[in-house]
mmCIF file of C-alpha atoms in Angstrom:
data_model
loop_
_atom_site.group_PDB
_atom_site.id
_atom_site.type_symbol
_atom_site.label_atom_id
_atom_site.label_comp_id
_atom_site.label_asym_id
_atom_site.label_seq_id
_atom_site.Cartn_x
_atom_site.Cartn_y
_atom_site.Cartn_z
ATOM 1 C CA MET A 6 1.599 149.748 82.501
ATOM 2 C CA LYS A 7 3.829 149.218 85.557
ATOM 3 C CA LYS A 8 3.030 151.092 88.757
ATOM 4 C CA ILE A 9 5.658 152.371 91.188
ATOM 5 C CA MET A 10 5.154 153.838 94.651
ATOM 6 C CA ILE A 11 7.541 156.633 95.618
ATOM 7 C CA LEU A 12 7.757 157.496 99.304
ATOM 8 C CA GLY A 13 8.070 161.249 99.657
ATOM 9 C CA ALA A 14 6.895 163.972 97.297
ATOM 10 C CA SER A 15 9.193 166.792 98.410
ATOM 11 C CA ILE A 16 11.868 168.495 96.322
ATOM 12 C CA LEU A 17 14.168 165.584 97.242
ATOM 13 C CA GLN A 18 11.909 162.969 95.638
ATOM 14 C CA LEU A 19 10.718 165.118 92.735
ATOM 15 C CA PRO A 20 13.431 163.814 90.351
ATOM 16 C CA ALA A 21 12.197 160.241 90.905
ATOM 17 C CA ILE A 22 8.585 161.230 90.301
ATOM 18 C CA LYS A 23 9.524 163.049 87.109
ATOM 19 C CA LYS A 24 11.748 160.230 85.860
ATOM 20 C CA ALA A 25 9.106 157.578 86.547
ATOM 21 C CA LYS A 26 6.574 159.579 84.544
ATOM 22 C CA GLU A 27 9.135 160.025 81.768
ATOM 23 C CA LEU A 28 9.542 156.233 81.673
ATOM 24 C CA GLY A 29 5.801 155.855 81.156
ATOM 25 C CA LEU A 30 5.035 154.465 84.605
ATOM 26 C CA ASN A 31 2.011 155.023 86.788
ATOM 27 C CA VAL A 32 3.218 156.829 89.917
ATOM 28 C CA VAL A 33 1.782 156.597 93.415
ATOM 29 C CA ALA A 34 3.374 159.438 95.414
ATOM 30 C CA VAL A 35 3.178 159.284 99.211
ATOM 31 C CA ASP A 36 3.614 162.296 101.488
ATOM 32 C CA ARG A 37 1.854 163.713 104.538
ATOM 33 C CA ASN A 38 2.146 167.270 103.164
ATOM 34 C CA PRO A 39 -0.818 168.084 100.881
ATOM 35 C CA ASP A 40 1.213 170.932 99.369
ATOM 36 C CA ALA A 41 4.269 168.789 98.544
ATOM 37 C CA ILE A 42 5.810 169.887 95.264
ATOM 38 C CA GLY A 43 5.657 166.345 93.853
ATOM 39 C CA PHE A 44 1.889 166.338 94.185
ATOM 40 C CA LYS A 45 1.750 169.128 91.605
ATOM 41 C CA GLU A 46 2.921 166.748 88.868
ATOM 42 C CA ASP A 47 0.144 165.871 86.430
ATOM 43 C CA GLY A 48 -1.232 162.348 86.323
ATOM 44 C CA ILE A 49 0.155 160.987 89.574
ATOM 45 C CA ILE A 50 -1.836 159.176 92.247
ATOM 46 C CA LYS A 51 -1.574 161.037 95.566
ATOM 47 C CA GLU A 52 -1.591 159.366 98.964
ATOM 48 C CA LEU A 53 -1.636 161.698 101.985
ATOM 49 C CA ILE A 54 0.276 159.403 104.313
ATOM 50 C CA SER A 55 3.378 159.935 106.426
ATOM 51 C CA THR A 56 6.358 158.182 104.859
ATOM 52 C CA VAL A 57 7.010 156.450 108.195
ATOM 53 C CA ASP A 58 3.433 155.185 108.677
ATOM 54 C CA ILE A 59 4.213 151.617 107.669
ATOM 55 C CA PRO A 60 0.726 150.058 108.112
ATOM 56 C CA ALA A 61 -0.944 152.807 106.047
ATOM 57 C CA ILE A 62 1.722 152.599 103.339
ATOM 58 C CA LEU A 63 1.402 148.816 103.150
ATOM 59 C CA ALA A 64 -2.381 149.074 102.863
ATOM 60 C CA ALA A 65 -2.057 151.650 100.072
ATOM 61 C CA ALA A 66 0.520 149.518 98.265
ATOM 62 C CA LYS A 67 -1.844 146.535 98.319
ATOM 63 C CA ARG A 68 -4.792 148.667 97.224
ATOM 64 C CA HIS A 69 -2.912 150.067 94.249
ATOM 65 C CA LYS A 70 -1.295 146.717 93.369
ATOM 66 C CA ILE A 71 2.101 148.321 92.894
ATOM 67 C CA ASP A 72 4.963 146.697 90.987
ATOM 68 C CA GLY A 73 7.763 148.443 92.854
ATOM 69 C CA ILE A 74 8.517 150.808 95.744
ATOM 70 C CA MET A 75 11.370 153.222 96.437
ATOM 71 C CA THR A 76 12.390 156.520 97.998
ATOM 72 C CA LEU A 77 15.161 158.988 97.268
ATOM 73 C CA ALA A 78 17.516 160.904 99.601
ATOM 74 C CA SER A 79 15.576 160.088 102.771
ATOM 75 C CA ASP A 80 16.480 157.438 105.334
ATOM 76 C CA MET A 81 13.457 156.682 107.504
ATOM 77 C CA PRO A 82 11.077 155.710 104.634
ATOM 78 C CA MET A 83 13.457 152.809 103.914
ATOM 79 C CA ARG A 84 11.803 150.854 106.722
ATOM 80 C CA ALA A 85 8.466 151.103 104.926
ATOM 81 C CA VAL A 86 10.142 150.177 101.627
ATOM 82 C CA ALA A 87 11.532 147.031 103.246
ATOM 83 C CA VAL A 88 8.235 145.966 104.820
ATOM 84 C CA VAL A 89 6.231 146.495 101.625
ATOM 85 C CA ALA A 90 8.848 144.747 99.482
ATOM 86 C CA GLU A 91 8.911 141.690 101.751
ATOM 87 C CA GLU A 92 5.121 141.555 102.127
ATOM 88 C CA LEU A 93 4.392 141.905 98.396
ATOM 89 C CA GLY A 94 7.394 139.996 97.059
ATOM 90 C CA LEU A 95 8.961 143.065 95.443
ATOM 91 C CA VAL A 96 12.620 144.012 95.074
ATOM 92 C CA GLY A 97 14.008 145.792 98.118
ATOM 93 C CA ILE A 98 16.198 145.522 101.174
ATOM 94 C CA SER A 99 15.259 143.343 104.145
ATOM 95 C CA GLU A 100 13.713 144.766 107.312
ATOM 96 C CA ASP A 101 16.916 143.893 109.178
ATOM 97 C CA THR A 102 19.003 145.840 106.675
ATOM 98 C CA ALA A 103 16.574 148.760 106.827
ATOM 99 C CA ILE A 104 17.057 149.017 110.595
ATOM 100 C CA LYS A 105 20.836 148.842 110.257
ATOM 101 C CA ALA A 106 20.712 151.541 107.572
ATOM 102 C CA THR A 107 18.498 153.949 109.539
ATOM 103 C CA ASN A 108 19.532 153.486 113.169
ATOM 104 C CA LYS A 109 23.069 154.667 113.800
ATOM 105 C CA ALA A 110 23.575 152.407 116.808
ATOM 106 C CA ALA A 111 22.470 149.263 114.926
ATOM 107 C CA MET A 112 24.623 150.376 111.990
ATOM 108 C CA ARG A 113 27.714 150.854 114.164
ATOM 109 C CA LEU A 114 27.273 147.448 115.782
ATOM 110 C CA ALA A 115 26.886 145.696 112.409
ATOM 111 C CA LEU A 116 29.994 147.414 111.069
ATOM 112 C CA GLN A 117 31.940 146.602 114.223
ATOM 113 C CA GLU A 118 30.984 142.923 114.027
ATOM 114 C CA ASN A 119 32.271 142.803 110.436
ATOM 115 C CA ASN A 120 35.547 144.632 111.189
ATOM 116 C CA VAL A 121 34.633 147.671 109.109
ATOM 117 C CA PRO A 122 36.599 150.742 110.333
ATOM 118 C CA ILE A 123 34.444 153.052 112.495
ATOM 119 C CA PRO A 124 35.033 155.684 115.195
ATOM 120 C CA LEU A 125 34.801 155.007 118.935
ATOM 121 C CA PHE A 126 31.091 155.284 119.785
ATOM 122 C CA TYR A 127 28.536 154.961 122.550
ATOM 123 C CA LYS A 128 24.795 154.455 122.206
ATOM 124 C CA ILE A 129 22.999 156.685 124.710
ATOM 125 C CA THR A 130 19.507 156.098 126.133
ATOM 126 C CA ASN A 131 19.506 158.715 128.925
ATOM 127 C CA LYS A 132 21.360 161.754 130.178
ATOM 128 C CA ASP A 133 23.440 159.882 132.759
ATOM 129 C CA GLU A 134 24.784 157.565 130.046
ATOM 130 C CA TYR A 135 25.458 160.617 127.915
ATOM 131 C CA ILE A 136 27.559 162.328 130.578
ATOM 132 C CA LYS A 137 29.593 159.157 131.185
ATOM 133 C CA ALA A 138 30.213 158.637 127.463
ATOM 134 C CA VAL A 139 31.403 162.203 127.000
ATOM 135 C CA GLU A 140 33.748 161.795 129.983
ATOM 136 C CA ARG A 141 35.230 158.616 128.465
ATOM 137 C CA ILE A 142 35.967 160.331 125.170
ATOM 138 C CA GLN A 143 37.397 163.351 126.985
ATOM 139 C CA ALA A 144 39.693 161.045 129.007
ATOM 140 C CA LEU A 145 41.157 159.751 125.737
ATOM 141 C CA ASP A 146 41.954 163.347 124.708
ATOM 142 C CA MET A 147 39.611 163.145 121.722
ATOM 143 C CA LYS A 148 37.079 165.624 120.386
ATOM 144 C CA CYS A 149 33.466 164.555 120.856
ATOM 145 C CA ILE A 150 30.510 164.743 118.464
ATOM 146 C CA VAL A 151 26.863 164.144 119.410
ATOM 147 C CA LYS A 152 24.095 163.100 117.029
ATOM 148 C CA PRO A 153 20.590 161.586 117.110
ATOM 149 C CA ALA A 154 20.605 157.820 116.629
ATOM 150 C CA ASP A 155 17.803 158.042 114.058
ATOM 151 C CA ASN A 156 17.821 161.206 111.961
ATOM 152 C CA SER A 157 19.467 162.526 108.795
ATOM 153 C CA GLY A 158 20.147 165.737 106.883
ATOM 154 C CA SER A 159 22.573 167.002 109.572
ATOM 155 C CA HIS A 160 19.657 167.453 111.988
ATOM 156 C CA GLY A 161 20.776 167.465 115.612
ATOM 157 C CA ILE A 162 24.495 166.941 114.975
ATOM 158 C CA ILE A 163 26.810 169.038 117.118
ATOM 159 C CA LEU A 164 30.509 169.042 118.026
ATOM 160 C CA LEU A 165 31.409 169.892 121.606
ATOM 161 C CA LYS A 166 33.597 173.014 121.410
ATOM 162 C CA ASN A 167 34.943 172.228 124.869
ATOM 163 C CA TYR A 168 34.133 170.059 127.874
ATOM 164 C CA ASP A 169 32.587 172.729 130.097
ATOM 165 C CA LYS A 170 29.507 171.525 131.962
ATOM 166 C CA SER A 171 27.208 174.019 130.221
ATOM 167 C CA THR A 172 28.562 173.075 126.772
ATOM 168 C CA ILE A 173 27.981 169.382 127.450
ATOM 169 C CA GLU A 174 24.438 169.926 128.715
ATOM 170 C CA ASP A 175 23.521 172.346 125.909
ATOM 171 C CA ALA A 176 24.697 169.810 123.310
ATOM 172 C CA TYR A 177 22.507 167.136 124.871
ATOM 173 C CA ASP A 178 19.465 169.425 124.917
ATOM 174 C CA TYR A 179 20.049 170.415 121.280
ATOM 175 C CA SER A 180 20.595 166.921 119.865
ATOM 176 C CA ILE A 181 17.884 165.089 121.823
ATOM 177 C CA GLN A 182 15.120 167.204 120.311
ATOM 178 C CA PHE A 183 15.893 165.687 116.889
ATOM 179 C CA SER A 184 15.860 162.061 118.056
ATOM 180 C CA ARG A 185 12.677 160.123 117.321
ATOM 181 C CA SER A 186 13.555 157.381 119.793
ATOM 182 C CA GLY A 187 15.194 159.504 122.486
ATOM 183 C CA ASN A 188 18.518 157.769 121.821
ATOM 184 C CA LEU A 189 21.738 159.547 120.924
ATOM 185 C CA MET A 190 25.173 158.600 119.648
ATOM 186 C CA VAL A 191 28.257 160.013 121.350
ATOM 187 C CA GLU A 192 31.314 159.494 119.179
ATOM 188 C CA GLU A 193 34.945 160.299 118.694
ATOM 189 C CA TYR A 194 35.117 163.187 116.235
ATOM 190 C CA MET A 195 37.131 162.041 113.251
ATOM 191 C CA GLU A 196 39.586 164.502 111.701
ATOM 192 C CA GLY A 197 40.219 164.453 107.958
ATOM 193 C CA PRO A 198 38.642 164.972 104.525
ATOM 194 C CA GLU A 199 35.101 163.657 104.082
ATOM 195 C CA VAL A 200 33.726 161.898 101.017
ATOM 196 C CA SER A 201 30.678 159.912 100.033
ATOM 197 C CA VAL A 202 30.583 156.819 97.867
ATOM 198 C CA GLU A 203 27.635 156.316 95.514
ATOM 199 C CA THR A 204 26.894 152.702 94.666
ATOM 200 C CA LEU A 205 24.365 150.391 93.039
ATOM 201 C CA ASN A 206 24.060 146.886 94.470
ATOM 202 C CA ILE A 207 22.901 144.263 91.972
ATOM 203 C CA ASP A 208 22.410 140.616 92.913
ATOM 204 C CA GLY A 209 24.715 140.976 95.901
ATOM 205 C CA VAL A 210 27.487 142.784 94.015
ATOM 206 C CA CYS A 211 28.314 146.333 95.115
ATOM 207 C CA ASN A 212 29.084 148.497 92.060
ATOM 208 C CA VAL A 213 30.851 151.757 92.934
ATOM 209 C CA ILE A 214 29.697 154.500 90.576
ATOM 210 C CA GLN A 215 31.417 157.592 91.991
ATOM 211 C CA VAL A 216 33.370 159.047 94.925
ATOM 212 C CA THR A 217 32.255 162.538 95.974
ATOM 213 C CA ASP A 218 34.208 165.159 97.935
ATOM 214 C CA LYS A 219 32.267 167.010 100.650
ATOM 215 C CA LEU A 220 32.655 170.595 101.814
ATOM 216 C CA THR A 221 30.890 171.293 105.118
ATOM 217 C CA SER A 222 30.199 174.362 107.216
ATOM 218 C CA GLY A 223 32.466 172.908 109.900
ATOM 219 C CA ALA A 224 31.868 172.974 113.625
ATOM 220 C CA PRO A 225 29.528 172.832 115.313
ATOM 221 C CA PHE A 226 26.792 171.655 112.872
ATOM 222 C CA PHE A 227 28.703 170.299 109.821
ATOM 223 C CA VAL A 228 26.098 171.137 107.193
ATOM 224 C CA GLU A 229 27.175 170.217 103.670
ATOM 225 C CA MET A 230 27.858 173.363 101.631
ATOM 226 C CA GLY A 231 29.365 171.854 98.496
ATOM 227 C CA HIS A 232 30.390 168.706 96.645
ATOM 228 C CA ASN A 233 32.496 167.779 93.651
ATOM 229 C CA GLU A 234 32.950 164.667 91.544
ATOM 230 C CA PRO A 235 35.133 162.789 91.163
ATOM 231 C CA SER A 236 37.029 163.215 94.425
ATOM 232 C CA LEU A 237 40.310 165.116 94.226
ATOM 233 C CA LEU A 238 41.978 162.681 96.621
ATOM 234 C CA SER A 239 44.768 160.435 95.304
ATOM 235 C CA GLU A 240 43.885 157.254 93.463
ATOM 236 C CA SER A 241 45.470 155.128 96.197
ATOM 237 C CA ILE A 242 43.344 156.791 98.897
ATOM 238 C CA LYS A 243 40.239 156.398 96.722
ATOM 239 C CA ASP A 244 40.987 152.704 96.375
ATOM 240 C CA GLU A 245 41.045 152.411 100.189
ATOM 241 C CA ILE A 246 37.788 154.381 100.426
ATOM 242 C CA ILE A 247 36.083 152.117 97.892
ATOM 243 C CA GLU A 248 37.232 148.995 99.752
ATOM 244 C CA VAL A 249 35.761 150.291 103.030
ATOM 245 C CA ALA A 250 32.501 151.364 101.368
ATOM 246 C CA ILE A 251 31.975 147.949 99.768
ATOM 247 C CA ALA A 252 32.688 146.210 103.076
ATOM 248 C CA ALA A 253 30.136 148.459 104.797
ATOM 249 C CA ASN A 254 27.455 147.630 102.227
ATOM 250 C CA TYR A 255 28.017 143.910 102.748
ATOM 251 C CA ALA A 256 28.091 144.343 106.540
ATOM 252 C CA ILE A 257 24.558 145.716 106.728
ATOM 253 C CA GLY A 258 23.265 143.362 104.054
ATOM 254 C CA ILE A 259 22.439 145.534 101.023
ATOM 255 C CA GLU A 260 22.023 143.114 98.108
ATOM 256 C CA MET A 261 19.772 145.048 95.714
ATOM 257 C CA GLY A 262 19.493 148.789 95.324
ATOM 258 C CA PRO A 263 21.520 151.927 95.942
ATOM 259 C CA SER A 264 23.629 153.115 98.833
ATOM 260 C CA HIS A 265 25.216 156.381 99.893
ATOM 261 C CA THR A 266 28.198 155.838 102.205
ATOM 262 C CA GLU A 267 29.838 158.737 104.053
ATOM 263 C CA ILE A 268 33.496 158.273 104.999
ATOM 264 C CA LYS A 269 36.170 160.309 106.801
ATOM 265 C CA VAL A 270 39.790 159.827 105.736
ATOM 266 C CA THR A 271 41.578 159.863 109.094
ATOM 267 C CA LYS A 272 45.292 159.507 109.919
ATOM 268 C CA ASN A 273 44.476 155.837 110.541
ATOM 269 C CA GLY A 274 42.762 155.391 107.197
ATOM 270 C CA PRO A 275 39.149 155.694 105.951
ATOM 271 C CA LYS A 276 36.414 155.182 108.555
ATOM 272 C CA ILE A 277 32.648 155.066 108.120
ATOM 273 C CA VAL A 278 30.615 158.089 109.231
ATOM 274 C CA GLU A 279 27.336 156.443 108.214
ATOM 275 C CA LEU A 280 25.591 154.909 105.216
ATOM 276 C CA GLY A 281 22.093 154.892 103.805
ATOM 277 C CA ALA A 282 20.443 152.219 101.671
ATOM 278 C CA ARG A 283 19.185 154.855 99.271
ATOM 279 C CA LEU A 284 20.429 157.459 96.821
ATOM 280 C CA GLY A 285 22.346 160.403 98.255
ATOM 281 C CA GLY A 286 20.661 163.780 98.589
ATOM 282 C CA ASP A 287 21.964 167.308 98.038
ATOM 283 C CA ASN A 288 21.717 166.788 94.253
ATOM 284 C CA ILE A 289 24.613 164.312 94.406
ATOM 285 C CA THR A 290 22.971 161.349 92.706
ATOM 286 C CA THR A 291 20.240 163.234 90.876
ATOM 287 C CA HIS A 292 22.578 165.743 89.212
ATOM 288 C CA LEU A 293 26.299 165.410 89.974
ATOM 289 C CA VAL A 294 26.657 161.694 89.209
ATOM 290 C CA PRO A 295 24.928 161.908 85.806
ATOM 291 C CA LEU A 296 26.997 164.995 84.941
ATOM 292 C CA SER A 297 30.291 163.298 85.877
ATOM 293 C CA THR A 298 29.616 159.743 84.647
ATOM 294 C CA GLY A 299 26.626 159.764 82.305
ATOM 295 C CA ILE A 300 24.893 157.217 84.572
ATOM 296 C CA ASP A 301 21.303 158.043 85.490
ATOM 297 C CA MET A 302 21.140 156.862 89.106
ATOM 298 C CA VAL A 303 17.450 157.684 89.520
ATOM 299 C CA GLU A 304 16.401 155.731 86.431
ATOM 300 C CA ASN A 305 18.548 152.809 87.512
ATOM 301 C CA CYS A 306 16.953 152.739 90.962
ATOM 302 C CA ILE A 307 13.493 152.764 89.422
ATOM 303 C CA LYS A 308 14.527 149.843 87.210
ATOM 304 C CA ILE A 309 15.917 147.918 90.196
ATOM 305 C CA ALA A 310 12.688 148.475 92.150
ATOM 306 C CA LEU A 311 10.703 147.051 89.223
ATOM 307 C CA GLY A 312 12.942 143.995 88.924
ATOM 308 C CA TYR A 313 15.015 145.051 85.916
ATOM 309 C CA LYS A 314 18.817 145.043 85.662
ATOM 310 C CA PRO A 315 20.292 148.553 85.392
ATOM 311 C CA GLU A 316 23.199 149.819 83.299
ATOM 312 C CA VAL A 317 26.238 150.658 85.456
ATOM 313 C CA ASN A 318 28.997 151.233 82.881
ATOM 314 C CA LEU A 319 30.479 154.740 82.818
ATOM 315 C CA LYS A 320 29.538 156.620 79.658
ATOM 316 C CA TYR A 321 32.181 159.337 80.159
ATOM 317 C CA LYS A 322 34.459 160.893 82.781
ATOM 318 C CA LYS A 323 33.827 164.565 83.493
ATOM 319 C CA GLY A 324 33.861 166.857 86.506
ATOM 320 C CA SER A 325 30.805 168.193 88.313
ATOM 321 C CA ALA A 326 30.283 170.360 91.381
ATOM 322 C CA ILE A 327 27.676 172.068 93.525
ATOM 323 C CA ARG A 328 28.115 175.090 95.790
ATOM 324 C CA TYR A 329 25.471 176.588 98.064
ATOM 325 C CA PHE A 330 24.842 180.319 98.338
ATOM 326 C CA ARG A 331 26.994 182.291 100.772
ATOM 327 C CA VAL A 332 24.314 183.606 103.080
ATOM 328 C CA ASP A 333 23.800 182.262 106.573
ATOM 329 C CA HIS A 334 21.931 184.861 108.598
ATOM 330 C CA GLY A 335 19.294 187.535 108.184
ATOM 331 C CA LYS A 336 16.139 188.381 106.280
ATOM 332 C CA ILE A 337 16.630 188.209 102.513
ATOM 333 C CA ILE A 338 15.535 191.519 100.960
ATOM 334 C CA GLY A 339 17.123 191.239 97.544
ATOM 335 C CA ILE A 340 18.727 188.749 95.144
ATOM 336 C CA THR A 341 20.520 189.853 91.972
ATOM 337 C CA GLY A 342 22.848 188.285 89.428
ATOM 338 C CA ILE A 343 21.004 184.992 88.938
ATOM 339 C CA GLU A 344 20.407 185.433 85.214
ATOM 340 C CA GLU A 345 23.955 186.698 84.667
ATOM 341 C CA ALA A 346 25.386 183.720 86.556
ATOM 342 C CA LYS A 347 23.332 181.293 84.468
ATOM 343 C CA LYS A 348 25.157 182.570 81.367
ATOM 344 C CA ILE A 349 28.551 181.412 82.661
ATOM 345 C CA ASN A 350 29.768 178.522 80.528
ATOM 346 C CA GLY A 351 29.416 175.256 82.416
ATOM 347 C CA VAL A 352 26.658 176.342 84.799
ATOM 348 C CA LYS A 353 23.911 173.737 84.543
ATOM 349 C CA GLN A 354 21.446 174.880 87.197
ATOM 350 C CA ILE A 355 20.876 177.638 89.733
ATOM 351 C CA SER A 356 18.072 177.223 92.241
ATOM 352 C CA VAL A 357 16.808 179.582 94.928
ATOM 353 C CA VAL A 358 15.475 177.663 97.942
ATOM 354 C CA HIS A 359 14.858 180.577 100.327
ATOM 355 C CA GLY A 360 13.861 183.777 98.540
ATOM 356 C CA ILE A 361 13.020 187.389 99.248
ATOM 357 C CA GLY A 362 11.162 187.879 102.509
ATOM 358 C CA GLU A 363 12.478 184.684 104.122
ATOM 359 C CA THR A 364 14.779 184.700 107.143
ATOM 360 C CA ILE A 365 17.781 182.461 107.736
ATOM 361 C CA ASP A 366 18.810 182.061 111.360
ATOM 362 C CA GLY A 367 22.133 180.349 110.855
ATOM 363 C CA ILE A 368 22.829 177.180 108.868
ATOM 364 C CA LYS A 369 22.151 174.398 111.348
ATOM 365 C CA SER A 370 20.842 171.774 108.909
ATOM 366 C CA SER A 371 20.457 171.224 105.178
ATOM 367 C CA ILE A 372 17.055 172.940 105.049
ATOM 368 C CA ASP A 373 18.632 176.274 106.057
ATOM 369 C CA ARG A 374 20.635 176.769 102.857
ATOM 370 C CA ALA A 375 19.356 179.567 100.604
ATOM 371 C CA GLY A 376 20.132 178.055 97.209
ATOM 372 C CA PHE A 377 22.767 176.424 95.027
ATOM 373 C CA ILE A 378 24.718 176.347 91.775
ATOM 374 C CA ILE A 379 25.546 173.185 89.798
ATOM 375 C CA ALA A 380 28.279 173.072 87.157
ATOM 376 C CA GLN A 381 29.899 170.596 84.762
ATOM 377 C CA ALA A 382 33.372 170.756 83.197
ATOM 378 C CA ASP A 383 36.159 168.506 81.977
ATOM 379 C CA THR A 384 37.637 168.294 85.485
ATOM 380 C CA PRO A 385 36.284 168.661 89.031
ATOM 381 C CA LYS A 386 38.623 171.587 89.726
ATOM 382 C CA GLU A 387 37.187 173.482 86.749
ATOM 383 C CA ALA A 388 33.615 172.657 87.808
ATOM 384 C CA ILE A 389 34.371 174.049 91.281
ATOM 385 C CA ARG A 390 35.853 177.196 89.732
ATOM 386 C CA ILE A 391 32.696 177.717 87.664
ATOM 387 C CA CYS A 392 30.484 177.358 90.752
ATOM 388 C CA GLU A 393 32.568 179.858 92.701
ATOM 389 C CA ALA A 394 32.542 182.298 89.791
ATOM 390 C CA ALA A 395 28.742 182.102 89.650
ATOM 391 C CA ASN A 396 28.556 182.557 93.420
ATOM 392 C CA ASP A 397 30.659 185.721 93.050
ATOM 393 C CA VAL A 398 28.129 187.127 90.585
ATOM 394 C CA ILE A 399 25.079 186.369 92.728
ATOM 395 C CA GLN A 400 24.451 189.072 95.324
ATOM 396 C CA ILE A 401 22.070 188.393 98.215
ATOM 397 C CA GLU A 402 21.098 191.422 100.298
ATOM 398 C CA VAL A 403 19.985 190.723 103.859
ATOM 399 C CA GLU A 404 18.764 192.625 106.886
ATOM 400 C CA THR A 405 20.592 191.275 109.908
ATOM 401 C CA ASP A 406 18.774 193.356 112.515
ATOM 402 C CA VAL A 407 15.627 191.193 112.549
#
């Protein structure tokens, strides 16, 4: 029986753990949290190791004699995936590609060298460099966005609402606390619709599976609050998006495995926000892609990690969507309408992430969202309508004076 190591055992990686078990594989789940939800799955091998502790992960991989390694919806473990794959002769990305896929500065430079469209950017290693970079972008009469060079999930991302001294300094103080390396990116803020492109790379060929529309909370934190598939943009624009996404995959060297490429459609055409050499999170590749295409992205990634060739042909063309609950502040004291909303035709899943007794202090990153609704229909517009109808039924009562 084949054995696969999955880095991460949180709710994000749970679909991979479940699918691997369903495929009859032995699963080694790695997470530093002893209470991780994935560890509750029967029959798995648990390793209490941080998913960024490369030496410990490599030692565990050798000890268990694994046949494949992967993660899902998390960037930083990709460095461990790359090291283990190279050391043990398994399928995976190279260490160089892993760095380019997880460090925004290295990513930007690789894209720039390969003429892939990107925003104006500056890599920042200290506050003086930060101030100068902001001033340069201000001088060009552009909006400015600040983000950690090495984080994901919208952590530490902030748009400067103006160029007042206090605003600039507060943005630095906010973003730097989320940077592992102490480095930041200061970039031109790109205006326009945002999408992601979900792909599977097989033997150096980038196969585009789906293009996903994004709905964010907007300034200043840009947390994703909804998605739909396929994108509602015109076919000609989607063709341009796909071309840029494929070029980005080649630029950072992804030859085998998935990628999740985020793109803004600006007045000057599609430009890369960032890309990860892994499956997209927020239920995009675990739920929305299978609902809209019939392609099981998680199963395919498991197969790739084990050295098998996956199936990438669309089985059907439908619409799918996700919308997050409309609560952003206060202590949750009551939730009603869940069961009624589940009865709406087309609703596939409703999940509560933060329940009664928990407090939400604004939506500043993806972990702050209270819950979500997933729907499937013949078209993306109808799937969106179903999600919004379910959201109308769900009532969340909060105390705001906490």
